[in-house]
PDB file of C-alpha atoms in Angstrom:
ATOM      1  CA  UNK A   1     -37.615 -14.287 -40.026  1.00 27.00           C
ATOM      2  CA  UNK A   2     -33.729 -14.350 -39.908  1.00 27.00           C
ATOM      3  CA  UNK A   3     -31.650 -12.685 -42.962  1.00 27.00           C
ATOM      4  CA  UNK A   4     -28.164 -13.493 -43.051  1.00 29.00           C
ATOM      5  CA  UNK A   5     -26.474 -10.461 -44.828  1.00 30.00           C
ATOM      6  CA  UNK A   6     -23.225 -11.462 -46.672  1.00 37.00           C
ATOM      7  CA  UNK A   7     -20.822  -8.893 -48.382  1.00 43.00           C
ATOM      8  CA  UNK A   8     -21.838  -8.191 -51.881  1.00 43.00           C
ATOM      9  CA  UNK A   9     -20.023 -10.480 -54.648  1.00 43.00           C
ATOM     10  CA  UNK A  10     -16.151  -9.537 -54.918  1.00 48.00           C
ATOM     11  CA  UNK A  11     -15.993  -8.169 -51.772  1.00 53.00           C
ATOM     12  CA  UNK A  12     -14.343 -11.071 -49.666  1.00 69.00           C
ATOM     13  CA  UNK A  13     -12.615  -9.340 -46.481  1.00 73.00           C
ATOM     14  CA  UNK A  14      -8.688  -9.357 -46.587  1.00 73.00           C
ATOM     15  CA  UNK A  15      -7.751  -7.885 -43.182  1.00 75.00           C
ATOM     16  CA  UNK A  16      -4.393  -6.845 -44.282  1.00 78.00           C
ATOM     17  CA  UNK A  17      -5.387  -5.174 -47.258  1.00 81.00           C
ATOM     18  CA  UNK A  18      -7.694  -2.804 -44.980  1.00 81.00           C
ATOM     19  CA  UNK A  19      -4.529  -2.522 -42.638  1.00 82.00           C
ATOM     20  CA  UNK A  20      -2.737  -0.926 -46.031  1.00 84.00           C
ATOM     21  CA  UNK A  21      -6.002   1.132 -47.122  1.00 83.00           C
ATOM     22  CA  UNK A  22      -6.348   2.838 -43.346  1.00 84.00           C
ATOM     23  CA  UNK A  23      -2.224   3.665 -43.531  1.00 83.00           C
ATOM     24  CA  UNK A  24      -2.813   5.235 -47.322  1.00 85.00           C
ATOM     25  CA  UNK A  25      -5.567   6.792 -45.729  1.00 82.00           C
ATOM     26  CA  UNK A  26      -4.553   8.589 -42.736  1.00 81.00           C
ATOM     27  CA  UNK A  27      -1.483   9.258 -44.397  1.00 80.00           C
ATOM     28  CA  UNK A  28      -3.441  11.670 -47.313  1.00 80.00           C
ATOM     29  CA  UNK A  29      -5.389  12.616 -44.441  1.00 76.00           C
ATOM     30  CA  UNK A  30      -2.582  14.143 -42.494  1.00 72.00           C
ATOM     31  CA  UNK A  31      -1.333  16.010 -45.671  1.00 75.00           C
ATOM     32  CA  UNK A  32      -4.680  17.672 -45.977  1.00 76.00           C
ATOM     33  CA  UNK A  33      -4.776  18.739 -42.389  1.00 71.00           C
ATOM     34  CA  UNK A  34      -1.731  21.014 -43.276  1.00 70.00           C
ATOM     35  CA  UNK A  35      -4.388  22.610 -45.770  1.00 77.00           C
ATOM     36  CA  UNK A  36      -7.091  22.692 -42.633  1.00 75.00           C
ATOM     37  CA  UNK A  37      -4.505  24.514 -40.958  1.00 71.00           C
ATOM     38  CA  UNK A  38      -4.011  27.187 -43.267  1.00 74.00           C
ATOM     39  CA  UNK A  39      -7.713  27.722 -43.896  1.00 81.00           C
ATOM     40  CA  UNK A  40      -8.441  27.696 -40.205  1.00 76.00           C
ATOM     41  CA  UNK A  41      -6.424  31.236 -39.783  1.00 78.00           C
ATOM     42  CA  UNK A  42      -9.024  32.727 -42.224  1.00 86.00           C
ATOM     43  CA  UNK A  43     -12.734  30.708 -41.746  1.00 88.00           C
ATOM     44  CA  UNK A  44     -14.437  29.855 -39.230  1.00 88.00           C
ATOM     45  CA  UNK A  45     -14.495  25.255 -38.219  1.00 86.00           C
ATOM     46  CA  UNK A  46     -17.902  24.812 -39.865  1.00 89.00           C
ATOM     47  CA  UNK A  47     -17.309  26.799 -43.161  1.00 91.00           C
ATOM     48  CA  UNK A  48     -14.422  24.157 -43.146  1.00 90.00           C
ATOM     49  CA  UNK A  49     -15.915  21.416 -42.485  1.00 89.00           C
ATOM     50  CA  UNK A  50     -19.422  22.223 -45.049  1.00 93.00           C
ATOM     51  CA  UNK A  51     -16.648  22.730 -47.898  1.00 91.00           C
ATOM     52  CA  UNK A  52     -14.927  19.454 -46.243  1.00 88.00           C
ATOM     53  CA  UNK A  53     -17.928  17.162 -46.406  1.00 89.00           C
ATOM     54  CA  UNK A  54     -20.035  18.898 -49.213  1.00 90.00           C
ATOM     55  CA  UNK A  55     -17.129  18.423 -51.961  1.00 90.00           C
ATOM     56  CA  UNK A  56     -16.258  15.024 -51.012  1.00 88.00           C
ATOM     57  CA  UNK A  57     -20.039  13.733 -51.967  1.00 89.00           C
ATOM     58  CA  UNK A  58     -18.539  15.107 -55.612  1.00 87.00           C
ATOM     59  CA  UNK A  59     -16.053  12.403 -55.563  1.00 84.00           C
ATOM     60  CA  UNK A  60     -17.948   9.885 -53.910  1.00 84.00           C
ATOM     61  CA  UNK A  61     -20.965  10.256 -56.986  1.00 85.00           C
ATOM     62  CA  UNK A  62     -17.945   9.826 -59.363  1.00 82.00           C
ATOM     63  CA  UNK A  63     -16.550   6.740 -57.540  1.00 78.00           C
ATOM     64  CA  UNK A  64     -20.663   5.058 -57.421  1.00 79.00           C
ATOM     65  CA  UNK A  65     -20.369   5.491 -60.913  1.00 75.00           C
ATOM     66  CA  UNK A  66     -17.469   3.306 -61.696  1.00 65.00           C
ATOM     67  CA  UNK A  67     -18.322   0.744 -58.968  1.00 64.00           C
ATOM     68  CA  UNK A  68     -21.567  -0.321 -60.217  1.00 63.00           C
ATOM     69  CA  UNK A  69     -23.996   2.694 -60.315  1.00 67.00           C
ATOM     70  CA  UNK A  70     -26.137   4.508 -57.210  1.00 74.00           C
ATOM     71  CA  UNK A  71     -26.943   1.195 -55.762  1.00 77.00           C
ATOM     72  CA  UNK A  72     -23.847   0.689 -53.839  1.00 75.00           C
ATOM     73  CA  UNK A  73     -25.579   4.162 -51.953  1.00 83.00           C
ATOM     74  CA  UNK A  74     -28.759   1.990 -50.802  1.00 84.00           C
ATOM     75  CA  UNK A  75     -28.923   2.216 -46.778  1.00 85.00           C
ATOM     76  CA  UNK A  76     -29.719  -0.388 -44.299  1.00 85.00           C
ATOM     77  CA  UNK A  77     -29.513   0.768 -41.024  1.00 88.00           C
ATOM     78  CA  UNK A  78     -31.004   4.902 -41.357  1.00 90.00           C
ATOM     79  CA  UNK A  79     -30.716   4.938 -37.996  1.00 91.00           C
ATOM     80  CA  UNK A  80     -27.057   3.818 -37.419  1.00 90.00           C
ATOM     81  CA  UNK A  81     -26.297   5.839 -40.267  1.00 91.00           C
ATOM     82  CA  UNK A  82     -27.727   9.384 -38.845  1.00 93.00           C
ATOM     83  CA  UNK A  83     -25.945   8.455 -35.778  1.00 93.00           C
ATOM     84  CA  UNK A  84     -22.526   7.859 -37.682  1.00 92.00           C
ATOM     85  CA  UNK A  85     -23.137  11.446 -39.124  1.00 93.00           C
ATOM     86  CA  UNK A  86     -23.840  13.454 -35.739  1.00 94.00           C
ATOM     87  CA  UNK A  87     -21.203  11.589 -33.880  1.00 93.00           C
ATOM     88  CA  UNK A  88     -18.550  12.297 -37.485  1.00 91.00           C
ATOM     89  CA  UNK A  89     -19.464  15.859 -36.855  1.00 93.00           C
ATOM     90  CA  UNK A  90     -18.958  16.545 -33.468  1.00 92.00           C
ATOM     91  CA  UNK A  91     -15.745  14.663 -33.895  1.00 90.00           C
ATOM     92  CA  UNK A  92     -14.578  17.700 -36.364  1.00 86.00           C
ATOM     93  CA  UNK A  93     -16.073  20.333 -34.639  1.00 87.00           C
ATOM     94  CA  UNK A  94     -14.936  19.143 -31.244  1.00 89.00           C
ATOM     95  CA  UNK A  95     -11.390  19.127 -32.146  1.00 82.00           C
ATOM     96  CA  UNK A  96     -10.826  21.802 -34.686  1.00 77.00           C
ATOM     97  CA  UNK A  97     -12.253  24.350 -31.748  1.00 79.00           C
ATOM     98  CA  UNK A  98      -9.575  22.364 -29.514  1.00 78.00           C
ATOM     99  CA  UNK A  99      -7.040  23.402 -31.721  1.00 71.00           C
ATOM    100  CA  UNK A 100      -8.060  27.475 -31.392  1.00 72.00           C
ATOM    101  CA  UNK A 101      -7.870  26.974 -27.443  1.00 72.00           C
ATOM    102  CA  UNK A 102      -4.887  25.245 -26.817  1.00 68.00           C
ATOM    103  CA  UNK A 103      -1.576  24.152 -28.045  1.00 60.00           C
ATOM    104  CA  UNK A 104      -1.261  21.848 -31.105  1.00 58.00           C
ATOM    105  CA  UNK A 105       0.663  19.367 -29.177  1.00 58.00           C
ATOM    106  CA  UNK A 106      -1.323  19.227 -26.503  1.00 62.00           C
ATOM    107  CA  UNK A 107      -4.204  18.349 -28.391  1.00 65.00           C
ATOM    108  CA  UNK A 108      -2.453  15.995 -30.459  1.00 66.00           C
ATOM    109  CA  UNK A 109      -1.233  14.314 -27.554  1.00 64.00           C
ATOM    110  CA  UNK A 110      -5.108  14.071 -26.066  1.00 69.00           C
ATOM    111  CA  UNK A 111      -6.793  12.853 -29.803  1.00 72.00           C
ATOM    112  CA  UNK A 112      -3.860   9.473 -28.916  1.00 70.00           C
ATOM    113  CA  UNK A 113      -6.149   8.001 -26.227  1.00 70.00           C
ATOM    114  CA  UNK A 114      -8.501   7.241 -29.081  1.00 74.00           C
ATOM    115  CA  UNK A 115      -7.043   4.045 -29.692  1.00 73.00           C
ATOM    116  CA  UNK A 116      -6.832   2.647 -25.942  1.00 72.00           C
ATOM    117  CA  UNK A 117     -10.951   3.872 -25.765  1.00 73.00           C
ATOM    118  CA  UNK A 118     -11.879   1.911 -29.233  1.00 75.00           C
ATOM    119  CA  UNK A 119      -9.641  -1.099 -27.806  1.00 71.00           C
ATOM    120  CA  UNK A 120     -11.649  -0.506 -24.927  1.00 70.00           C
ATOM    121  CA  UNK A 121     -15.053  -0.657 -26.486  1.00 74.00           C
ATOM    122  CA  UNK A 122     -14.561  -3.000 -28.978  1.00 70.00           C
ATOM    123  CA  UNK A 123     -15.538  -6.227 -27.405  1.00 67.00           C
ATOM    124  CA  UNK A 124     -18.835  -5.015 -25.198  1.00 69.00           C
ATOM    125  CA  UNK A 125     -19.760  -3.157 -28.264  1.00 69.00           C
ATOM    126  CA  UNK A 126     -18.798  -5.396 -31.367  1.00 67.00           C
ATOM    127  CA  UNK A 127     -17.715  -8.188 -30.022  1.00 68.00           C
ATOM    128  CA  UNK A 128     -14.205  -8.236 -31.127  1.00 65.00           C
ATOM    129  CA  UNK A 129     -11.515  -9.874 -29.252  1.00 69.00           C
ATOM    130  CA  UNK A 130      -8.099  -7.948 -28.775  1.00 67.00           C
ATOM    131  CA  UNK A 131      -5.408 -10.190 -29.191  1.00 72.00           C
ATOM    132  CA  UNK A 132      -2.368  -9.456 -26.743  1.00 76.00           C
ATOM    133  CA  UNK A 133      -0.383  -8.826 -29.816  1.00 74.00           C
ATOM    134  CA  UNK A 134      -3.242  -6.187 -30.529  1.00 71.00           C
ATOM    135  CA  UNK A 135      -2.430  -4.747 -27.050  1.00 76.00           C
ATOM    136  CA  UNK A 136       1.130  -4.241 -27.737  1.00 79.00           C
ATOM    137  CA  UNK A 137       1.307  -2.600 -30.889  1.00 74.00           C
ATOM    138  CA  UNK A 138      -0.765  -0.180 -29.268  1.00 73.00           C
ATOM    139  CA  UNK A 139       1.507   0.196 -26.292  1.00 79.00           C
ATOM    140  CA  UNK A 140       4.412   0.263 -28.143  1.00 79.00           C
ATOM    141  CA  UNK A 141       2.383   3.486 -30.654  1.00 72.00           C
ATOM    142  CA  UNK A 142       1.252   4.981 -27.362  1.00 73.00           C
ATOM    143  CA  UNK A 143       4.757   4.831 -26.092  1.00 76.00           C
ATOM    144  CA  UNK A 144       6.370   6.720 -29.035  1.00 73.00           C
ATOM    145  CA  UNK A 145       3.997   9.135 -29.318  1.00 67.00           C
ATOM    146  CA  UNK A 146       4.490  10.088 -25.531  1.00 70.00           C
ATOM    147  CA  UNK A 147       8.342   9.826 -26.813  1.00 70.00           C
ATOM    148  CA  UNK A 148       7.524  12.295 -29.968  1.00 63.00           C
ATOM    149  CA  UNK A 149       4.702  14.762 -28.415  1.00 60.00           C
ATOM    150  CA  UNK A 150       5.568  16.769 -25.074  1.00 58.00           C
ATOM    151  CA  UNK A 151       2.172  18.298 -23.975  1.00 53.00           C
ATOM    152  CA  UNK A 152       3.175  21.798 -22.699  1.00 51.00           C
ATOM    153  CA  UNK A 153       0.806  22.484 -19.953  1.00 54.00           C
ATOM    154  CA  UNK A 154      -0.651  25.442 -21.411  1.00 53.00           C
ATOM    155  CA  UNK A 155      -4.076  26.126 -23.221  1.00 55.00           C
ATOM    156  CA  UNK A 156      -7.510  26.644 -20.918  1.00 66.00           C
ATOM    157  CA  UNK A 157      -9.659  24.215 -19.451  1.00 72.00           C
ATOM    158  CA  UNK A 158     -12.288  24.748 -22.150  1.00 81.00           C
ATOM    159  CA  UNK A 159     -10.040  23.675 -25.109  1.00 75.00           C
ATOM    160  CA  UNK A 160      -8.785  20.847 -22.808  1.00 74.00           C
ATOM    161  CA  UNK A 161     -12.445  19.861 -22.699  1.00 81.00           C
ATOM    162  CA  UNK A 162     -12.905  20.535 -25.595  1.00 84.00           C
ATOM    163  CA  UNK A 163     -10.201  17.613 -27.129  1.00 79.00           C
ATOM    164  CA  UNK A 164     -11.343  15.504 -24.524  1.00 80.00           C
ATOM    165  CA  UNK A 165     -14.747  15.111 -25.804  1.00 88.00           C
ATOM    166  CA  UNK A 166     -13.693  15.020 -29.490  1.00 87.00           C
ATOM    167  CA  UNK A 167     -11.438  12.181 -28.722  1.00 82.00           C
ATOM    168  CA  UNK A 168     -14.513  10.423 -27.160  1.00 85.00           C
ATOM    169  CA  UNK A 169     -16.570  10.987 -29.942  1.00 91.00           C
ATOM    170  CA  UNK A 170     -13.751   9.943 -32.338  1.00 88.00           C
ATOM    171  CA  UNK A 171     -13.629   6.708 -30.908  1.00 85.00           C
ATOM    172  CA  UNK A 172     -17.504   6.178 -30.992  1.00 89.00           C
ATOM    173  CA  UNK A 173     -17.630   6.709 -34.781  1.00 89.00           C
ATOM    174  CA  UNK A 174     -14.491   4.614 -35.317  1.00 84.00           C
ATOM    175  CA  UNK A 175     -16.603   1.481 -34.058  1.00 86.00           C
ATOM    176  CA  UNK A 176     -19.775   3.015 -35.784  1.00 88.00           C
ATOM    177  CA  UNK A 177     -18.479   2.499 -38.858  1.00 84.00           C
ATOM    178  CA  UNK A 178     -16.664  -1.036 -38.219  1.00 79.00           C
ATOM    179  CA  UNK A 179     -20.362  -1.720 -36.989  1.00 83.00           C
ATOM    180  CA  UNK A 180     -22.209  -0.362 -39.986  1.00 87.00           C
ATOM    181  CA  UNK A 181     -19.502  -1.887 -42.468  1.00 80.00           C
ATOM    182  CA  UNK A 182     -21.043  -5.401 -41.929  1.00 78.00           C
ATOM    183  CA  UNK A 183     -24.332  -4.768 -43.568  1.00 82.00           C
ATOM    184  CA  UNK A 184     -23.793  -1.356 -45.332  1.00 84.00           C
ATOM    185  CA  UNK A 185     -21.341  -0.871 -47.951  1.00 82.00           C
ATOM    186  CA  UNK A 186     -18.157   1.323 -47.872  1.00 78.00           C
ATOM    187  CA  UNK A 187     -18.961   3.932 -50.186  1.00 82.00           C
ATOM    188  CA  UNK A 188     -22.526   4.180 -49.084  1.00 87.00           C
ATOM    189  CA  UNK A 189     -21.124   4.540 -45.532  1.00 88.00           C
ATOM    190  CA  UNK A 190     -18.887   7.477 -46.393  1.00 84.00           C
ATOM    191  CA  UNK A 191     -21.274   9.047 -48.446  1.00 89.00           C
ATOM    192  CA  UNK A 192     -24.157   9.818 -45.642  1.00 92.00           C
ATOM    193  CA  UNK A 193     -21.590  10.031 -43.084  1.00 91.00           C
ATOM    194  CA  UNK A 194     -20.407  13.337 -44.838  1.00 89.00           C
ATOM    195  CA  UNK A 195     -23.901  14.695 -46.650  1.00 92.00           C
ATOM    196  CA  UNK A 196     -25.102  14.309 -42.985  1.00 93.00           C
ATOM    197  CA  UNK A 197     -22.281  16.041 -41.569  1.00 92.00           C
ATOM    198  CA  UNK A 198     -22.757  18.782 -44.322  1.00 93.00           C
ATOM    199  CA  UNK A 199     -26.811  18.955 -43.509  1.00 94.00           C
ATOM    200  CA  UNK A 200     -25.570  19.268 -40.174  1.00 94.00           C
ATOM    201  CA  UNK A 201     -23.799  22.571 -39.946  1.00 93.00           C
ATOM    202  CA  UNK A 202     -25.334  24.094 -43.293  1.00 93.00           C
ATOM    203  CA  UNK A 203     -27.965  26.060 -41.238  1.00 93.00           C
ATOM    204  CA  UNK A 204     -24.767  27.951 -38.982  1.00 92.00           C
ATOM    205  CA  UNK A 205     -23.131  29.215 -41.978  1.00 92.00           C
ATOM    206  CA  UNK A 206     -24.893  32.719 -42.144  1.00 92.00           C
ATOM    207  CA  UNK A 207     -23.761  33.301 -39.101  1.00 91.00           C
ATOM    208  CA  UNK A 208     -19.985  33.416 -39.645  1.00 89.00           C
ATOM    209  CA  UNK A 209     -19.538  33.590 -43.307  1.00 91.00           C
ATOM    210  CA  UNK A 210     -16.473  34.877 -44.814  1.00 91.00           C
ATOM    211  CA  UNK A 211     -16.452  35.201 -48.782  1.00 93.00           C
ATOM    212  CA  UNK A 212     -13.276  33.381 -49.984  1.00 90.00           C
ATOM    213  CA  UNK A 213     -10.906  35.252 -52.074  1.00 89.00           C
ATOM    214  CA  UNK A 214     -10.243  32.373 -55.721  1.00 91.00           C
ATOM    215  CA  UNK A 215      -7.446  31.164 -54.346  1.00 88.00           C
ATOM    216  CA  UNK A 216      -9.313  30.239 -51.286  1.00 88.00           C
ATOM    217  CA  UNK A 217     -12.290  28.549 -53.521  1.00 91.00           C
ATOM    218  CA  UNK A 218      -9.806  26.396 -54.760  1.00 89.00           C
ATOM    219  CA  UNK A 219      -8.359  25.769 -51.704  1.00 87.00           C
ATOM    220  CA  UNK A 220     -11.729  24.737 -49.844  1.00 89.00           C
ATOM    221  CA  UNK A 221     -12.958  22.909 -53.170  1.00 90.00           C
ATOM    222  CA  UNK A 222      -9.930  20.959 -53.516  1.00 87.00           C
ATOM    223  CA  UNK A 223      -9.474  20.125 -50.203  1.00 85.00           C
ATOM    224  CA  UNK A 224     -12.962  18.661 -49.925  1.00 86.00           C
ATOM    225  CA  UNK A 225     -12.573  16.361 -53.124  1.00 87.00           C
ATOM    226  CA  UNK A 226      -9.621  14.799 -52.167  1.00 85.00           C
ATOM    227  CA  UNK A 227     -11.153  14.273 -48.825  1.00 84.00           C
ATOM    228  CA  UNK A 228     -14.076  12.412 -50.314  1.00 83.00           C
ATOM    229  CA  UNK A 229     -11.654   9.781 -51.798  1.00 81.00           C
ATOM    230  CA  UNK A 230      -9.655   9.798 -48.205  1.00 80.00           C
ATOM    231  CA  UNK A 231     -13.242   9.413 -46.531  1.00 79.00           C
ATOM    232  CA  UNK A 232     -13.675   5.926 -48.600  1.00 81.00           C
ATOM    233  CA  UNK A 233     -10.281   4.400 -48.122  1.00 82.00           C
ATOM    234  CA  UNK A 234     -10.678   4.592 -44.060  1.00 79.00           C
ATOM    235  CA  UNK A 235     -14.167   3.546 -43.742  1.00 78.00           C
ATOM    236  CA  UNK A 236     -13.393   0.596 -46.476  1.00 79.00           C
ATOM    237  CA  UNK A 237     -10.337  -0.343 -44.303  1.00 81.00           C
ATOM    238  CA  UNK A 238     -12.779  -0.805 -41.583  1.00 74.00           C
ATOM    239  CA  UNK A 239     -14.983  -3.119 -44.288  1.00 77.00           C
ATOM    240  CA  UNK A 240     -12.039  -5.907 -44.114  1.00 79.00           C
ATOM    241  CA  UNK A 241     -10.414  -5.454 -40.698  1.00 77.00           C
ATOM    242  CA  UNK A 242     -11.688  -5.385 -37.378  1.00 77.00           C
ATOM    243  CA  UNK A 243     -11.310  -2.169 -35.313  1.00 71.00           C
ATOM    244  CA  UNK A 244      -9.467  -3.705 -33.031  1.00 68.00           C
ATOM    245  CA  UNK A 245      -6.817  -4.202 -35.313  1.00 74.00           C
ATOM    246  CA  UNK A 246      -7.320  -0.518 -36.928  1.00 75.00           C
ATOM    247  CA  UNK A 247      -6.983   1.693 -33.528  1.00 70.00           C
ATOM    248  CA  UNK A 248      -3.035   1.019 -33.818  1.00 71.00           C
ATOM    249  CA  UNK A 249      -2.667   2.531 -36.917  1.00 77.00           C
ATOM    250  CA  UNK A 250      -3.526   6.300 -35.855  1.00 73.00           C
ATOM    251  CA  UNK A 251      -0.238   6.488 -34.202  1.00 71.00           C
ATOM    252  CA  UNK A 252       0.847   6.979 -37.566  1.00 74.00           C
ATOM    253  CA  UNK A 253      -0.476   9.815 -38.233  1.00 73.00           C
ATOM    254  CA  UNK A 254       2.772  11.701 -36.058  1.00 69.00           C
ATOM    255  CA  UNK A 255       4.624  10.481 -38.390  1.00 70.00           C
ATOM    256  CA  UNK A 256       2.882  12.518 -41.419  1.00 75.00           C
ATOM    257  CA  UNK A 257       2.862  15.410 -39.081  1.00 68.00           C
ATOM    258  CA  UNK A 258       6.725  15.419 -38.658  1.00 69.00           C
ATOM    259  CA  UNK A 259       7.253  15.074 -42.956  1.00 74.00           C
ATOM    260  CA  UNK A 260       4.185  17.521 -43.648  1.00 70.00           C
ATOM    261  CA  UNK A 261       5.626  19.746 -40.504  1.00 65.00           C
ATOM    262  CA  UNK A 262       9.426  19.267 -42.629  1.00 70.00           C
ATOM    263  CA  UNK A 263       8.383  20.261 -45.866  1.00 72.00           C
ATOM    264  CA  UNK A 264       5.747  22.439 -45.449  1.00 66.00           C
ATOM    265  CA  UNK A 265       6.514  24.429 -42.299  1.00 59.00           C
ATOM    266  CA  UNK A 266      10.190  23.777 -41.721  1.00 67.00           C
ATOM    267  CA  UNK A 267       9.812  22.072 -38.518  1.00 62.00           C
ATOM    268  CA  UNK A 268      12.670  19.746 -38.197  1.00 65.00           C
ATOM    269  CA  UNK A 269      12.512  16.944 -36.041  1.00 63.00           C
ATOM    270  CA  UNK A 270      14.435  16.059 -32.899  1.00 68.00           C
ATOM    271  CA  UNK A 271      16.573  12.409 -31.944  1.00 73.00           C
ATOM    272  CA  UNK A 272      14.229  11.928 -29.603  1.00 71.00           C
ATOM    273  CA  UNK A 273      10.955  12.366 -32.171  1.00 63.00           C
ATOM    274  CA  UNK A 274      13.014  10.058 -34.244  1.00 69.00           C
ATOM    275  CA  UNK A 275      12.935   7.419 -31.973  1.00 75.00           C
ATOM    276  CA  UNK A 276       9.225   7.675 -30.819  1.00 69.00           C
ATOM    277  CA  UNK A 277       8.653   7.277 -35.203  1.00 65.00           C
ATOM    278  CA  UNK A 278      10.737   4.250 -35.078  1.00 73.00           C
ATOM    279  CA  UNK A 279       8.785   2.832 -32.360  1.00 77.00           C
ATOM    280  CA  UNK A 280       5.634   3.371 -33.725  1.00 67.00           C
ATOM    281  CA  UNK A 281       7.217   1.951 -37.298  1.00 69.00           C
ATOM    282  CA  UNK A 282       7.288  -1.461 -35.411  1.00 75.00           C
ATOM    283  CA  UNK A 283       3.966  -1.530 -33.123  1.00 71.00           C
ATOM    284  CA  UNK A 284       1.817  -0.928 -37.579  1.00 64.00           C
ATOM    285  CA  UNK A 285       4.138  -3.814 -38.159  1.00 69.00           C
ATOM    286  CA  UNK A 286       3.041  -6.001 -35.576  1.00 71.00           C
ATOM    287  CA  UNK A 287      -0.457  -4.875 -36.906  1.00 64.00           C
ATOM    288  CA  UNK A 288       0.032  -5.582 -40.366  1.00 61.00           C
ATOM    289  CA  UNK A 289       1.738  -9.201 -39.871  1.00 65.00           C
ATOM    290  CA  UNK A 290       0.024 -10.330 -37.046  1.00 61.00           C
ATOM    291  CA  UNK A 291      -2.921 -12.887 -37.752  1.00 52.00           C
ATOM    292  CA  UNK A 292      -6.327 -11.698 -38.218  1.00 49.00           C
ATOM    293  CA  UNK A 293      -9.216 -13.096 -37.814  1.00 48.00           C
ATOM    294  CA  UNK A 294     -12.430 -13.562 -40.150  1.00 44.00           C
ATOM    295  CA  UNK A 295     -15.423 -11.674 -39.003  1.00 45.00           C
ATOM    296  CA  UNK A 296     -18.568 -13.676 -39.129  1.00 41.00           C
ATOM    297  CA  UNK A 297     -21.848 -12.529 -41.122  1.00 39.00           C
ATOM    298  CA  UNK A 298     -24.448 -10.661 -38.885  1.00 39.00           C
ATOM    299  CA  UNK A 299     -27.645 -11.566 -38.541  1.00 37.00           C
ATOM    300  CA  UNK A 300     -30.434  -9.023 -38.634  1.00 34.00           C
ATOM    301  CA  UNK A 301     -33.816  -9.908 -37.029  1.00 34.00           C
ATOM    302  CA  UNK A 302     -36.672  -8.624 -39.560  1.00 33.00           C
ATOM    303  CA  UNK A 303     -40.157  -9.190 -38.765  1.00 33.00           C
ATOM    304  CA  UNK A 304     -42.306 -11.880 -40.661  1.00 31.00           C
TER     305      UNK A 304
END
């Protein structure tokens, strides 16, 4: 027979209100990859990213709690869901060893074609339409990034690769979730996206292990709470707007690198990294003002 699967009560899909959750998002998201940063000079990517994803499920338990009990956890689509957590994973893993192999900027300036790939994929895969005023904003964001980042040439061909392939995979999960967000619900998505990811890499940590000093338990600790809360903002962003509409936004995370770069590192910012911020100011305008459209229910085919 044919189940229609609506959004649970309350939950009617505002697609500006997800443009606002993705921006508070990747916004506390940037801040905490200043944290990544520092802890990357002293443990190895999957001791980060086990204390990344492990700790968040903390604050993700607390948050079931307060928005109706374990329920909200129940799972659909097992499947899509164990694919959302390999693909989450390689996506950290991927990039954080790009990082060790070539120059920040460089990478940075490869992780930007995300966007153009889920623009890409979002109609043969979802069946989104990209509105031409979709196709600007991200023109105008890809345009003052180019303006803000100046890849240096340098780095080896395996961290090149490296980014390459994280970027892919970045863009696949980005329109997993937006796919699993219209029958799953946003905290159960984040949840098994990041116990899955944790699963994933627990078995490698033997192998590269280094004890943390107290400071650095708080560090790793803290770092994965907060990114438990982070975690649920994104993926409920993708809950109310289509992905189309969400690729934009990741521009803006430059612009939380420059102010976390500022204050934390001292890094102060040129005219011409000014300008590209400006520009990419005005393409997550277009985004958030521009019309959006109402996704319809899915239909899931169940046998009789």
């Amino acid at each position: 027979m044919t189940v229609i699967l609506k959004a649970p009560a309350g939950e009617e899909r505002d697609a500006r209100r997800g443009v606002v959750m993705m921006l508070v998002g990747l916004a506390l998201f940037s801040i905490l990859n200043g944290v990544v940063k520092a802890l990357a000079e002293t443990f190895a990517v999957n001791q980060i990213v086990f204390f990344r994803n492990g700790f968040a499920l903390v604050t993700l338990l607390l948050m079931a709690r307060g928005l109706g009990g374990f329920a909200a956890l129940k799972v659909h689509n097992r499947p899509g869901m164990a694919l959302q957590a390999v693909q989450f994973t390689a996506v950290l893993l991927f990039i954080f060893v790009a990082y060790r192999h070539m120059p920040l900027a460089d990478a940075t300036a490869i992780s930007f074609l995300q966007p153009v790939l889920v623009l890409l994929l979002s109609a043969p895969l979802l069946g989104e339409k990209v509105t031409r005023l979709g196709w600007l904003a991200l023109l105008l964001g890809l345009g003052g990034v180019l303006l803000m980042v100046k890849p240096s040439g340098g780095g080896s061909l395996f961290g090149l690769t490296m980014s390459v392939i994280g970027t892919v995979f970045s863009a696949l999960s980005l329109i997993q979730q937006r796919s699993l967000s219209r029958n799953e619900t946003s905290l159960s998505i984040a949840f098994w996206t990041l116990a899955g990811s944790a699963l994933l890499v627990l078995p490698s940590l033997p192998f590269n292990w280094v004890q943390p000093t107290p400071a650095q338990w708080a560090l790793l600790i803290g770092n994965g709470l907060a990114s438990g809360a982070c975690q649920y903002l994104t993926t409920r962003a993708l809950f109310h707007a289509p992905v189309a509409t969400i690729a934009p936004l990741s521009y803006t995370k430059m612009l939380w690198a420059l102010i976390v770069g500022f204050v934390w590192f001292g890094d102060v910012p040129t005219l011409l990294v000014l300008g590209g911020s400006a520009i990419v100011i005005v393409a997550s305008a277009l985004v958030y003002l521009a019309p959006k459209p109402v996704p319809a229910p899915v239909r899931l085919e169940e046998a009789p």
